[in-house]
XYZ file of C-alpha atoms in Angstrom:
294
model
C -31.867 -12.170 4.326
C -29.922 -11.880 7.601
C -26.729 -9.871 7.173
C -25.132 -11.959 9.931
C -25.510 -15.069 7.787
C -23.613 -13.362 4.974
C -20.882 -12.445 7.451
C -20.707 -16.094 8.490
C -20.404 -17.216 4.860
C -17.541 -14.781 4.176
C -15.793 -15.760 7.418
C -15.962 -19.467 6.536
C -14.500 -18.766 3.090
C -11.715 -16.559 4.472
C -10.836 -18.875 7.362
C -11.032 -22.074 5.343
C -13.013 -24.054 7.885
C -16.159 -23.812 9.973
C -14.194 -24.352 13.183
C -11.891 -21.407 12.452
C -14.850 -19.205 11.492
C -16.599 -20.216 14.733
C -13.593 -19.050 16.759
C -13.416 -15.780 14.813
C -17.120 -15.009 15.263
C -17.336 -16.381 18.802
C -20.025 -18.892 17.802
C -20.329 -22.650 18.074
C -19.563 -24.763 14.982
C -23.157 -25.964 14.993
C -24.408 -22.360 14.903
C -22.106 -21.690 11.939
C -23.516 -24.696 10.101
C -27.107 -23.682 10.854
C -26.556 -20.145 9.591
C -24.967 -21.414 6.372
C -27.863 -23.808 5.800
C -30.356 -20.994 6.355
C -28.476 -18.775 3.902
C -28.350 -21.535 1.306
C -32.119 -22.035 1.629
C -32.619 -18.283 1.178
C -30.295 -18.147 -1.838
C -31.643 -21.370 -3.282
C -28.214 -22.865 -4.006
C -25.370 -24.618 -2.172
C -22.561 -22.245 -1.245
C -20.096 -24.349 0.757
C -18.923 -27.952 0.444
C -17.084 -29.753 3.251
C -13.771 -31.347 2.281
C -12.598 -33.240 5.360
C -11.999 -30.616 8.044
C -11.833 -27.806 5.535
C -14.375 -26.304 3.157
C -14.440 -24.982 -0.370
C -16.873 -22.737 -2.169
C -19.224 -24.053 -4.770
C -19.452 -22.337 -8.130
C -22.591 -20.558 -6.869
C -20.741 -19.428 -3.747
C -17.959 -17.988 -5.862
C -20.487 -16.014 -7.879
C -21.896 -14.209 -4.841
C -18.733 -13.783 -2.742
C -17.747 -10.319 -4.050
C -21.343 -9.118 -3.740
C -21.547 -10.472 -0.187
C -18.386 -8.591 0.764
C -19.799 -5.385 -0.703
C -23.085 -5.818 1.174
C -21.197 -6.267 4.434
C -19.130 -3.191 3.688
C -22.230 -1.137 2.894
C -23.945 -2.358 6.063
C -20.936 -1.315 8.144
C -21.134 2.136 6.573
C -24.787 2.669 7.501
C -23.997 3.554 11.106
C -21.444 6.144 10.051
C -23.733 7.625 7.387
C -26.833 7.819 9.592
C -25.065 9.260 12.628
C -22.982 12.245 11.682
C -21.361 12.349 15.108
C -20.365 8.686 15.097
C -16.835 8.347 13.766
C -17.046 4.690 12.839
C -17.119 2.514 9.777
C -14.781 0.739 7.390
C -12.013 2.227 5.282
C -10.599 0.307 2.339
C -7.049 1.481 1.696
C -4.260 0.632 -0.687
C -0.530 0.996 -0.103
C 2.567 0.432 -2.183
C 5.606 -1.165 -0.556
C 7.478 1.845 0.834
C 4.622 3.469 2.793
C 3.227 0.048 3.730
C 6.475 -0.768 5.536
C 7.395 2.792 6.539
C 4.864 5.470 7.399
C 1.583 3.537 7.337
C 2.019 1.621 10.629
C 2.512 4.897 12.507
C -0.499 6.479 10.791
C -2.732 3.507 11.587
C -1.540 3.498 15.195
C -2.649 7.108 15.542
C -6.019 6.437 13.888
C -6.656 3.362 16.051
C -5.777 5.191 19.252
C -8.084 8.141 18.572
C -10.865 6.419 16.620
C -11.117 2.789 17.744
C -14.427 2.247 15.912
C -12.848 2.778 12.489
C -11.920 -0.523 10.825
C -9.261 -0.495 8.123
C -8.746 -3.019 5.328
C -5.469 -2.732 3.403
C -4.625 -3.920 -0.108
C -1.031 -3.872 -1.311
C 0.063 -3.262 -4.889
C 2.101 -0.967 -7.063
C 1.137 2.674 -7.384
C -0.347 2.416 -10.887
C -2.642 -0.423 -9.811
C -3.758 1.419 -6.686
C -4.541 4.651 -8.545
C -6.787 2.614 -10.832
C -8.500 1.012 -7.838
C -9.219 4.405 -6.287
C -10.550 5.774 -9.577
C -12.795 2.707 -9.973
C -14.220 3.224 -6.476
C -12.826 -0.057 -5.143
C -10.585 1.764 -2.659
C -11.388 4.864 -0.607
C -7.774 6.032 -0.599
C -4.250 4.778 -1.236
C -0.706 5.599 -0.121
C 1.224 5.815 -3.376
C 3.978 7.513 -5.314
C 3.054 10.721 -7.094
C 1.700 9.870 -10.533
C 3.621 11.111 -13.601
C 0.351 12.194 -15.195
C -2.557 14.501 -14.265
C -5.192 12.936 -12.039
C -8.861 12.899 -13.000
C -11.058 15.498 -11.331
C -12.709 12.754 -9.282
C -9.507 12.235 -7.283
C -7.473 14.316 -4.829
C -3.772 14.023 -3.957
C -1.722 15.188 -0.962
C 2.039 14.792 -0.737
C 3.282 13.458 2.605
C 6.995 12.917 2.011
C 9.593 14.058 -0.505
C 12.593 11.807 -1.036
C 15.704 13.369 -2.624
C 17.916 11.366 -4.956
C 21.124 10.110 -3.351
C 24.063 7.992 -4.389
C 24.286 4.778 -2.418
C 27.863 3.531 -2.125
C 29.929 1.195 0.057
C 31.033 3.033 3.189
C 34.704 2.752 2.162
C 33.957 4.958 -0.864
C 32.116 7.689 1.044
C 34.964 10.173 0.397
C 34.519 10.078 -3.378
C 32.536 12.495 -5.528
C 29.036 11.150 -6.299
C 29.360 11.811 -10.040
C 32.754 10.094 -10.080
C 31.168 7.031 -8.470
C 28.292 6.982 -10.967
C 30.695 7.324 -13.903
C 33.386 4.857 -12.910
C 31.806 2.229 -10.648
C 29.357 -0.482 -11.742
C 25.786 0.780 -11.478
C 23.002 -1.117 -9.775
C 20.148 0.647 -11.481
C 16.754 1.299 -9.922
C 14.300 -0.094 -12.482
C 13.436 2.524 -15.113
C 9.942 1.033 -15.367
C 9.301 2.236 -11.804
C 8.154 5.820 -11.358
C 11.011 6.513 -8.921
C 13.524 4.866 -11.239
C 12.600 7.241 -14.047
C 13.805 10.236 -12.034
C 17.169 8.565 -11.450
C 17.502 7.859 -15.168
C 16.562 11.456 -16.007
C 19.280 12.731 -13.648
C 21.952 10.599 -15.315
C 20.863 11.840 -18.751
C 20.759 15.456 -17.567
C 24.397 15.301 -16.472
C 25.585 13.193 -19.394
C 26.657 10.338 -17.134
C 26.946 7.012 -18.960
C 27.272 4.405 -16.223
C 28.583 0.860 -16.490
C 25.365 -0.991 -15.714
C 25.625 -4.262 -13.813
C 22.091 -4.942 -12.572
C 18.641 -3.387 -12.867
C 15.946 -4.216 -10.342
C 12.882 -2.724 -8.675
C 13.541 -3.544 -4.992
C 15.271 -0.786 -3.043
C 16.170 -2.962 -0.064
C 17.822 -5.467 -2.407
C 19.768 -2.659 -4.073
C 21.062 -1.540 -0.656
C 22.217 -5.089 0.166
C 24.026 -5.381 -3.180
C 25.801 -2.076 -2.591
C 26.802 -3.288 0.861
C 28.302 -6.406 -0.753
C 30.469 -4.247 -3.015
C 28.660 -5.068 -6.249
C 28.401 -1.441 -7.309
C 26.774 1.899 -6.516
C 23.265 3.171 -7.144
C 21.262 6.367 -7.507
C 17.989 6.003 -5.618
C 15.425 7.977 -3.615
C 16.426 8.363 0.028
C 13.578 6.162 1.210
C 12.191 6.069 4.721
C 13.046 3.272 7.182
C 13.028 0.396 7.753
C 16.232 -0.436 5.884
C 17.892 -3.871 5.999
C 19.869 -4.298 9.211
C 23.644 -4.374 9.392
C 24.380 -2.392 6.243
C 27.640 -0.482 5.924
C 26.753 1.933 3.141
C 27.076 5.674 2.561
C 24.148 7.848 1.477
C 25.761 10.643 -0.510
C 23.857 13.798 -1.542
C 24.082 14.864 -5.160
C 25.781 18.144 -6.150
C 22.347 19.593 -6.951
C 19.269 18.675 -4.953
C 16.847 16.579 -7.007
C 13.583 15.014 -5.858
C 13.637 11.281 -6.487
C 9.988 10.696 -5.747
C 7.087 11.977 -3.708
C 4.925 9.756 -1.553
C 1.426 10.750 -0.563
C -2.202 9.803 -0.385
C -4.764 9.785 -3.193
C -8.473 9.532 -2.489
C -11.799 9.616 -4.249
C -13.872 12.765 -3.888
C -17.039 10.720 -4.309
C -16.487 8.113 -1.587
C -19.289 7.987 0.962
C -16.577 7.533 3.584
C -15.079 10.961 2.948
C -15.314 11.892 6.659
C -13.216 8.858 7.520
C -10.769 9.667 4.726
C -10.389 13.191 6.144
C -9.596 11.701 9.552
C -6.999 9.464 7.937
C -5.540 12.411 6.042
C -5.222 14.522 9.192
C -3.453 11.724 11.062
C -1.231 11.023 8.048
C -0.104 14.654 7.904
C 0.535 14.702 11.659
C 2.483 11.441 11.519
C 4.561 12.634 8.566
C 5.519 15.809 10.439
C 6.432 13.797 13.534
C 8.602 11.414 11.480
C 10.300 14.315 9.688
C 11.245 15.941 13.009
C 12.283 12.719 14.737
């Protein structure tokens, strides 16, 4: 079975048409069709059905798609495995929202500049989902919040950024005491079901502050916009940019320094792409230091 034919099949599925797959793979549409027909003969089942100018998978095609992707991934790894000096291959990463929008672009820019033969695939999700994906071996590493539980021995963790808790308030109230704001102004609460939100809730309980809750949500950027609109104040981690543009809010430190959350990278000790993960880790640490001193 020709691995290139499997790549063609996956490209057609992902692109939604043979013409788009042909452009992606720099082949003619007729060559795409011929390769699919050859693969179908080899498999012994139809994989793709034309629907006008688009295509859809058959039931048989759907059954083999995940396996085809894995075969392509394994084939891409062979070069890296066989040649110890060749820093190439594919990394499958996960990222939750904050690092995906904040630190990850800078890290990937550094990796791409120094190691252009490393290909990176990124899956977004919340931290709990991504930890599970790393533990299951579906991801090589993930940029996530620190877990509130011990990790299994098959995984490693490295903190990249610590975010202290702050009080977010309209700029006109920047002169007020943070605890006074939390006690007397409506609270826009960071969702207690989120790992970062738990630390904010623990701080309020520690100091006996019983806020007047107005909203509870899990999107930090939305919380910042609501504070800007004068809907209340919030206690949140001091998250890394980008922030929404045009905000007129104050970021007030608490009387005692408290960590709101830690962001870092978790990876599998057993991944065959450990050399590539180590490269990623080194660039992530360097990027984090550069951002911290910017």
